[in-house]
Amino acid sequence: MKRGGLQNYIIRRLIYAFLIAFGVVTITFILLRIGPSSPADKYLANISARTQNPARVIEAVEARYGLDKPVIQQYFDYLVNLARGDWGWSFSTSLPVIELIRRHWIYSFQLILLSMLFASSLGILIGIYSAVKQYTRTDYIATFFSFIGISIPNFWLGIMLILVFSVQLGWFKTYYDTGLPMFSLANLKALILPVITLGTGMMAGYTRYARSSTLDNLRKDFVKTARAKGLPERVVIGKHVFRNAILPIITIIMFDLAGVVFGGAYLTEIIFGIPGLGRVSFNAIFANDYPVVITITLIGAMVVLLTNLTTDIVYTWLDPRIRYD
Amino acid sequence: MAIRRISDIFGGRRHLLFSGLLLVLLFVFLLDLLVIDHIFGPFVYFYLFFTLLIIFYGIYPLYVNRRLTRYYWERTKRHRLAVIGLSFIIFLVAVAILGPFLTQDPTEVDFPNKNLPPVGFSAEQAIYDRNTGNFITTETPGTWHHPLGTDDKGRDMLAMLVSGTRISLQVGLMATLIAIFIGLIMGVVSAYLGGWADNALMRFTDIMMTFPFFLLLVFIVFIFGPSLWFIILAIGLTGWTGTARLVRSEALSLRTRDFIMASKSLGASDRRIVFRHLIPNVLSSVIVIATLSIPGVILAEAALSFIGLGDPTVTSWGLVLHAGQRSLDTAWWIAVEPGIMLFLTVLAFNFLGDGIRDAFDPRSQV
């Protein structure tokens, strides 16, 4: 192995991530262009109620947002503005989009973080336990529940939780209270139902992965060696098997962000009225506030890009068996 | 004997016959669309297409290779959950096809009979009394006229669920078919051409995979507007990335296998290798991934309708759920019933997909 190989690898990955980001931005621009209604129309839908002369408003809007320029010019403006952090003006909330994001991202962040902690810790534990007790009743019950957890639609689960625990039993509020301080027990309590809603599907998935990954590792020679050495089972499982079984699961957890977590968080925020980015994007859609919708879609893609990048790099560092050339 | 005769007529020219029928179908469809002005909706043509596809590439090969069919069936059958899943899916298909003829009109509004509970349940309702001008609370029992109750506009829940079954299966099958088709082409082309074409296609796949699936879907629906056709197309056009990667990696490993090498050295053309060896050999994994991706597609459409971004003109499960969320404290069944259907459908496809995966993978022990 060459010296500095890891450094080169990281640089190459960074350049690659930059190109992907460029592609992502380009695709949103193309989608926006080929859509049936131009951005000016969407602006107009909001303003026309207040004006007598729509044609002049269109002209003014087009001039204001550079929509009268050639498409190539618009494309470059779009790129430059995004890079400079000038993400447009949200007219439904009368704020710059970046300010809107700054106020609301924390709500999504806390929901996603807590759900992932809940899902991964519990899922991995149950999975490993179920693999160690393979073909016992515990294993069957765990497998059965993981099947149910994977199949239950998370938005429906959210509604059912509200129905049972908020409407019937009255233990929780049906709506998230935004006045609560971020680091308080009351806030944690308000997040219990949303975290279960978002986390159950993920947890079930991790249970299955952890189970099969542990089973794979239990058959390996190093486990036999460890047992032959006379190590207690606690050490064999807790150290030798666990460390090897956990690596592929970490990739899956990171990869889940793109497919499962963002979609789930979007729906969970809408159901429980949590004012995170999903809720903001949802409100913006019905207000035709397109700069907000684009920005949040792009933020989602960028977060996925960054986590994938980090996972790749951390992984090569953690696991010396991975070649990076 | 009968098998021999059918395969004689059918066998060698199967693809030709299929393409011919497809062209006729396309011609009639365009004629209907452009000249005669919509005698049948586009869905009818899709069903015809789907039936042809199933007969030519599903039932016919299974019938001709009965020994292999029995082998797969035996392997799938050992998976008891897969059989349960398959039975439920067949039941759903029957409901989707026959149900609408047997139930009431799912869009018929009937305010005097609103918020009726399902049979066997009763619910408290505040009813306005004309004589006294007060609201009186009465206990309303469910009636057999609306076995699953009615919603807040008096529409029959059973009829709405049946209509939702149809929509969900349509979306699930069509969008998956589109996605699988694109993924198959992308994967095979990319693996077979290699070089810069492979590079370009896979980088494009990477870009598409970077978008969070649901966010991209919401973004597309926001831009292009919510019609059922468009939602199906949008899911199909964004959901192919996993298939493309899988097919590419499988095709890459197949390309260096002995039987393809042998075929090449015997002078087989690229076209023959791709259609005769590559595609049939990746098809089993494609079928598995298709079955396992149907539930995700159904859920995506339901989620879109649920947040109010679905097609407002079709009664889908998500739309009923959307209405149900608003009346949780007065009529719980509106939110419960479509969710149960959704849950069972997803569960059934997951069971079936797992069973098929085990059946197609000779290394796995059931």
PDB file of N, CA and C in Angstrom, chain B residues 248-305:
ATOM      1  N   ARG B 248     -26.837  -4.627 -13.028  1.00  0.00           N
ATOM      2  CA  ARG B 248     -25.492  -4.381 -13.536  1.00  0.00           C
ATOM      3  C   ARG B 248     -24.493  -5.327 -12.876  1.00  0.00           C
ATOM      4  N   SER B 249     -24.572  -5.434 -11.543  1.00  0.00           N
ATOM      5  CA  SER B 249     -23.566  -6.265 -10.883  1.00  0.00           C
ATOM      6  C   SER B 249     -23.756  -7.733 -11.246  1.00  0.00           C
ATOM      7  N   GLU B 250     -25.020  -8.164 -11.382  1.00  0.00           N
ATOM      8  CA  GLU B 250     -25.262  -9.563 -11.761  1.00  0.00           C
ATOM      9  C   GLU B 250     -24.764  -9.824 -13.173  1.00  0.00           C
ATOM     10  N   ALA B 251     -25.078  -8.868 -14.075  1.00  0.00           N
ATOM     11  CA  ALA B 251     -24.686  -9.051 -15.472  1.00  0.00           C
ATOM     12  C   ALA B 251     -23.161  -9.048 -15.601  1.00  0.00           C
ATOM     13  N   LEU B 252     -22.493  -8.217 -14.817  1.00  0.00           N
ATOM     14  CA  LEU B 252     -21.029  -8.171 -14.864  1.00  0.00           C
ATOM     15  C   LEU B 252     -20.431  -9.510 -14.470  1.00  0.00           C
ATOM     16  N   SER B 253     -21.014 -10.132 -13.434  1.00  0.00           N
ATOM     17  CA  SER B 253     -20.441 -11.405 -13.004  1.00  0.00           C
ATOM     18  C   SER B 253     -20.811 -12.512 -13.991  1.00  0.00           C
ATOM     19  N   LEU B 254     -21.973 -12.369 -14.655  1.00  0.00           N
ATOM     20  CA  LEU B 254     -22.380 -13.378 -15.638  1.00  0.00           C
ATOM     21  C   LEU B 254     -21.486 -13.329 -16.876  1.00  0.00           C
ATOM     22  N   ARG B 255     -21.073 -12.103 -17.233  1.00  0.00           N
ATOM     23  CA  ARG B 255     -20.373 -11.900 -18.500  1.00  0.00           C
ATOM     24  C   ARG B 255     -19.100 -12.737 -18.603  1.00  0.00           C
ATOM     25  N   THR B 256     -18.494 -13.008 -17.468  1.00  0.00           N
ATOM     26  CA  THR B 256     -17.233 -13.749 -17.514  1.00  0.00           C
ATOM     27  C   THR B 256     -17.433 -15.232 -17.247  1.00  0.00           C
ATOM     28  N   ARG B 257     -18.721 -15.637 -17.119  1.00  0.00           N
ATOM     29  CA  ARG B 257     -18.964 -17.051 -16.831  1.00  0.00           C
ATOM     30  C   ARG B 257     -18.748 -17.902 -18.080  1.00  0.00           C
ATOM     31  N   ASP B 258     -18.479 -19.195 -17.853  1.00  0.00           N
ATOM     32  CA  ASP B 258     -18.085 -20.067 -18.951  1.00  0.00           C
ATOM     33  C   ASP B 258     -19.124 -20.159 -20.061  1.00  0.00           C
ATOM     34  N   PHE B 259     -20.415 -20.274 -19.677  1.00  0.00           N
ATOM     35  CA  PHE B 259     -21.401 -20.526 -20.736  1.00  0.00           C
ATOM     36  C   PHE B 259     -21.542 -19.334 -21.676  1.00  0.00           C
ATOM     37  N   ILE B 260     -21.307 -18.137 -21.167  1.00  0.00           N
ATOM     38  CA  ILE B 260     -21.381 -16.983 -22.058  1.00  0.00           C
ATOM     39  C   ILE B 260     -20.111 -16.891 -22.896  1.00  0.00           C
ATOM     40  N   MET B 261     -18.988 -17.203 -22.280  1.00  0.00           N
ATOM     41  CA  MET B 261     -17.735 -17.275 -23.032  1.00  0.00           C
ATOM     42  C   MET B 261     -17.875 -18.272 -24.184  1.00  0.00           C
ATOM     43  N   ALA B 262     -18.436 -19.442 -23.854  1.00  0.00           N
ATOM     44  CA  ALA B 262     -18.596 -20.486 -24.864  1.00  0.00           C
ATOM     45  C   ALA B 262     -19.481 -20.005 -25.998  1.00  0.00           C
ATOM     46  N   SER B 263     -20.582 -19.347 -25.604  1.00  0.00           N
ATOM     47  CA  SER B 263     -21.513 -18.855 -26.599  1.00  0.00           C
ATOM     48  C   SER B 263     -20.833 -17.842 -27.512  1.00  0.00           C
ATOM     49  N   LYS B 264     -20.004 -16.996 -26.892  1.00  0.00           N
ATOM     50  CA  LYS B 264     -19.283 -15.981 -27.656  1.00  0.00           C
ATOM     51  C   LYS B 264     -18.313 -16.630 -28.640  1.00  0.00           C
ATOM     52  N   SER B 265     -17.594 -17.637 -28.133  1.00  0.00           N
ATOM     53  CA  SER B 265     -16.586 -18.246 -29.001  1.00  0.00           C
ATOM     54  C   SER B 265     -17.235 -19.060 -30.109  1.00  0.00           C
ATOM     55  N   LEU B 266     -18.506 -19.441 -29.927  1.00  0.00           N
ATOM     56  CA  LEU B 266     -19.226 -20.112 -31.007  1.00  0.00           C
ATOM     57  C   LEU B 266     -19.749 -19.111 -32.020  1.00  0.00           C
ATOM     58  N   GLY B 267     -19.499 -17.830 -31.760  1.00  0.00           N
ATOM     59  CA  GLY B 267     -19.863 -16.818 -32.734  1.00  0.00           C
ATOM     60  C   GLY B 267     -21.237 -16.208 -32.528  1.00  0.00           C
ATOM     61  N   ALA B 268     -21.784 -16.291 -31.318  1.00  0.00           N
ATOM     62  CA  ALA B 268     -23.095 -15.692 -31.069  1.00  0.00           C
ATOM     63  C   ALA B 268     -22.994 -14.163 -31.117  1.00  0.00           C
ATOM     64  N   SER B 269     -24.034 -13.530 -31.631  1.00  0.00           N
ATOM     65  CA  SER B 269     -24.020 -12.070 -31.724  1.00  0.00           C
ATOM     66  C   SER B 269     -24.276 -11.466 -30.348  1.00  0.00           C
ATOM     67  N   ASP B 270     -23.944 -10.187 -30.191  1.00  0.00           N
ATOM     68  CA  ASP B 270     -24.201  -9.478 -28.938  1.00  0.00           C
ATOM     69  C   ASP B 270     -25.664  -9.582 -28.569  1.00  0.00           C
ATOM     70  N   ARG B 271     -26.518  -9.389 -29.594  1.00  0.00           N
ATOM     71  CA  ARG B 271     -27.943  -9.382 -29.338  1.00  0.00           C
ATOM     72  C   ARG B 271     -28.382 -10.723 -28.763  1.00  0.00           C
ATOM     73  N   ARG B 272     -27.862 -11.798 -29.357  1.00  0.00           N
ATOM     74  CA  ARG B 272     -28.239 -13.125 -28.888  1.00  0.00           C
ATOM     75  C   ARG B 272     -27.769 -13.344 -27.450  1.00  0.00           C
ATOM     76  N   ILE B 273     -26.551 -12.904 -27.164  1.00  0.00           N
ATOM     77  CA  ILE B 273     -26.031 -13.120 -25.801  1.00  0.00           C
ATOM     78  C   ILE B 273     -26.865 -12.344 -24.782  1.00  0.00           C
ATOM     79  N   VAL B 274     -27.189 -11.106 -25.134  1.00  0.00           N
ATOM     80  CA  VAL B 274     -27.963 -10.291 -24.196  1.00  0.00           C
ATOM     81  C   VAL B 274     -29.348 -10.888 -23.970  1.00  0.00           C
ATOM     82  N   PHE B 275     -30.061 -11.217 -25.057  1.00  0.00           N
ATOM     83  CA  PHE B 275     -31.444 -11.634 -24.903  1.00  0.00           C
ATOM     84  C   PHE B 275     -31.579 -13.097 -24.514  1.00  0.00           C
ATOM     85  N   ARG B 276     -30.597 -13.913 -24.904  1.00  0.00           N
ATOM     86  CA  ARG B 276     -30.713 -15.343 -24.704  1.00  0.00           C
ATOM     87  C   ARG B 276     -30.082 -15.754 -23.370  1.00  0.00           C
ATOM     88  N   HIS B 277     -29.000 -15.071 -22.998  1.00  0.00           N
ATOM     89  CA  HIS B 277     -28.268 -15.519 -21.808  1.00  0.00           C
ATOM     90  C   HIS B 277     -28.309 -14.518 -20.654  1.00  0.00           C
ATOM     91  N   LEU B 278     -28.040 -13.247 -20.975  1.00  0.00           N
ATOM     92  CA  LEU B 278     -27.912 -12.263 -19.900  1.00  0.00           C
ATOM     93  C   LEU B 278     -29.253 -12.004 -19.213  1.00  0.00           C
ATOM     94  N   ILE B 279     -30.240 -11.578 -19.997  1.00  0.00           N
ATOM     95  CA  ILE B 279     -31.524 -11.180 -19.404  1.00  0.00           C
ATOM     96  C   ILE B 279     -32.224 -12.347 -18.700  1.00  0.00           C
ATOM     97  N   PRO B 280     -32.349 -13.538 -19.358  1.00  0.00           N
ATOM     98  CA  PRO B 280     -33.019 -14.623 -18.629  1.00  0.00           C
ATOM     99  C   PRO B 280     -32.329 -14.960 -17.309  1.00  0.00           C
ATOM    100  N   ASN B 281     -31.015 -14.788 -17.247  1.00  0.00           N
ATOM    101  CA  ASN B 281     -30.322 -15.171 -16.022  1.00  0.00           C
ATOM    102  C   ASN B 281     -30.412 -14.139 -14.911  1.00  0.00           C
ATOM    103  N   VAL B 282     -30.638 -12.874 -15.260  1.00  0.00           N
ATOM    104  CA  VAL B 282     -30.814 -11.901 -14.181  1.00  0.00           C
ATOM    105  C   VAL B 282     -32.278 -11.808 -13.777  1.00  0.00           C
ATOM    106  N   LEU B 283     -33.169 -12.446 -14.587  1.00  0.00           N
ATOM    107  CA  LEU B 283     -34.600 -12.248 -14.375  1.00  0.00           C
ATOM    108  C   LEU B 283     -35.070 -12.716 -13.006  1.00  0.00           C
ATOM    109  N   SER B 284     -34.473 -13.788 -12.476  1.00  0.00           N
ATOM    110  CA  SER B 284     -34.978 -14.287 -11.194  1.00  0.00           C
ATOM    111  C   SER B 284     -34.724 -13.264 -10.087  1.00  0.00           C
ATOM    112  N   SER B 285     -33.549 -12.634 -10.104  1.00  0.00           N
ATOM    113  CA  SER B 285     -33.330 -11.596  -9.075  1.00  0.00           C
ATOM    114  C   SER B 285     -34.229 -10.404  -9.319  1.00  0.00           C
ATOM    115  N   VAL B 286     -34.517 -10.118 -10.607  1.00  0.00           N
ATOM    116  CA  VAL B 286     -35.381  -8.982 -10.907  1.00  0.00           C
ATOM    117  C   VAL B 286     -36.794  -9.237 -10.391  1.00  0.00           C
ATOM    118  N   ILE B 287     -37.261 -10.487 -10.545  1.00  0.00           N
ATOM    119  CA  ILE B 287     -38.610 -10.805 -10.050  1.00  0.00           C
ATOM    120  C   ILE B 287     -38.663 -10.614  -8.537  1.00  0.00           C
ATOM    121  N   VAL B 288     -37.601 -11.054  -7.851  1.00  0.00           N
ATOM    122  CA  VAL B 288     -37.581 -10.906  -6.398  1.00  0.00           C
ATOM    123  C   VAL B 288     -37.608  -9.428  -6.014  1.00  0.00           C
ATOM    124  N   ILE B 289     -36.753  -8.636  -6.650  1.00  0.00           N
ATOM    125  CA  ILE B 289     -36.686  -7.224  -6.275  1.00  0.00           C
ATOM    126  C   ILE B 289     -37.994  -6.519  -6.653  1.00  0.00           C
ATOM    127  N   ALA B 290     -38.655  -6.980  -7.720  1.00  0.00           N
ATOM    128  CA  ALA B 290     -39.932  -6.381  -8.107  1.00  0.00           C
ATOM    129  C   ALA B 290     -40.979  -6.641  -7.037  1.00  0.00           C
ATOM    130  N   THR B 291     -41.071  -7.911  -6.605  1.00  0.00           N
ATOM    131  CA  THR B 291     -42.066  -8.243  -5.579  1.00  0.00           C
ATOM    132  C   THR B 291     -41.805  -7.458  -4.306  1.00  0.00           C
ATOM    133  N   LEU B 292     -40.527  -7.323  -3.960  1.00  0.00           N
ATOM    134  CA  LEU B 292     -40.218  -6.639  -2.711  1.00  0.00           C
ATOM    135  C   LEU B 292     -40.340  -5.121  -2.834  1.00  0.00           C
ATOM    136  N   SER B 293     -40.372  -4.584  -4.068  1.00  0.00           N
ATOM    137  CA  SER B 293     -40.494  -3.127  -4.161  1.00  0.00           C
ATOM    138  C   SER B 293     -41.939  -2.675  -4.353  1.00  0.00           C
ATOM    139  N   ILE B 294     -42.848  -3.620  -4.665  1.00  0.00           N
ATOM    140  CA  ILE B 294     -44.263  -3.238  -4.803  1.00  0.00           C
ATOM    141  C   ILE B 294     -44.804  -2.583  -3.524  1.00  0.00           C
ATOM    142  N   PRO B 295     -44.570  -3.162  -2.325  1.00  0.00           N
ATOM    143  CA  PRO B 295     -45.116  -2.508  -1.129  1.00  0.00           C
ATOM    144  C   PRO B 295     -44.623  -1.074  -0.950  1.00  0.00           C
ATOM    145  N   GLY B 296     -43.338  -0.825  -1.248  1.00  0.00           N
ATOM    146  CA  GLY B 296     -42.813   0.533  -1.120  1.00  0.00           C
ATOM    147  C   GLY B 296     -43.549   1.501  -2.032  1.00  0.00           C
ATOM    148  N   VAL B 297     -43.852   1.031  -3.241  1.00  0.00           N
ATOM    149  CA  VAL B 297     -44.554   1.870  -4.212  1.00  0.00           C
ATOM    150  C   VAL B 297     -45.972   2.166  -3.728  1.00  0.00           C
ATOM    151  N   ILE B 298     -46.655   1.112  -3.255  1.00  0.00           N
ATOM    152  CA  ILE B 298     -48.025   1.293  -2.760  1.00  0.00           C
ATOM    153  C   ILE B 298     -48.026   2.289  -1.594  1.00  0.00           C
ATOM    154  N   LEU B 299     -47.043   2.143  -0.700  1.00  0.00           N
ATOM    155  CA  LEU B 299     -46.960   3.045   0.448  1.00  0.00           C
ATOM    156  C   LEU B 299     -46.681   4.476   0.003  1.00  0.00           C
ATOM    157  N   ALA B 300     -45.820   4.636  -1.010  1.00  0.00           N
ATOM    158  CA  ALA B 300     -45.486   5.987  -1.469  1.00  0.00           C
ATOM    159  C   ALA B 300     -46.734   6.694  -1.986  1.00  0.00           C
ATOM    160  N   GLU B 301     -47.540   5.968  -2.784  1.00  0.00           N
ATOM    161  CA  GLU B 301     -48.761   6.589  -3.307  1.00  0.00           C
ATOM    162  C   GLU B 301     -49.728   6.905  -2.171  1.00  0.00           C
ATOM    163  N   ALA B 302     -49.857   5.957  -1.234  1.00  0.00           N
ATOM    164  CA  ALA B 302     -50.772   6.180  -0.117  1.00  0.00           C
ATOM    165  C   ALA B 302     -50.320   7.385   0.714  1.00  0.00           C
ATOM    166  N   ALA B 303     -48.997   7.501   0.914  1.00  0.00           N
ATOM    167  CA  ALA B 303     -48.483   8.624   1.695  1.00  0.00           C
ATOM    168  C   ALA B 303     -48.759   9.943   0.989  1.00  0.00           C
ATOM    169  N   LEU B 304     -48.578   9.949  -0.338  1.00  0.00           N
ATOM    170  CA  LEU B 304     -48.862  11.172  -1.098  1.00  0.00           C
ATOM    171  C   LEU B 304     -50.326  11.574  -0.950  1.00  0.00           C
ATOM    172  N   SER B 305     -51.233  10.595  -1.143  1.00  0.00           N
ATOM    173  CA  SER B 305     -52.664  10.911  -1.009  1.00  0.00           C
ATOM    174  C   SER B 305     -52.981  11.330   0.407  1.00  0.00           C
TER     175      SER B 305
END
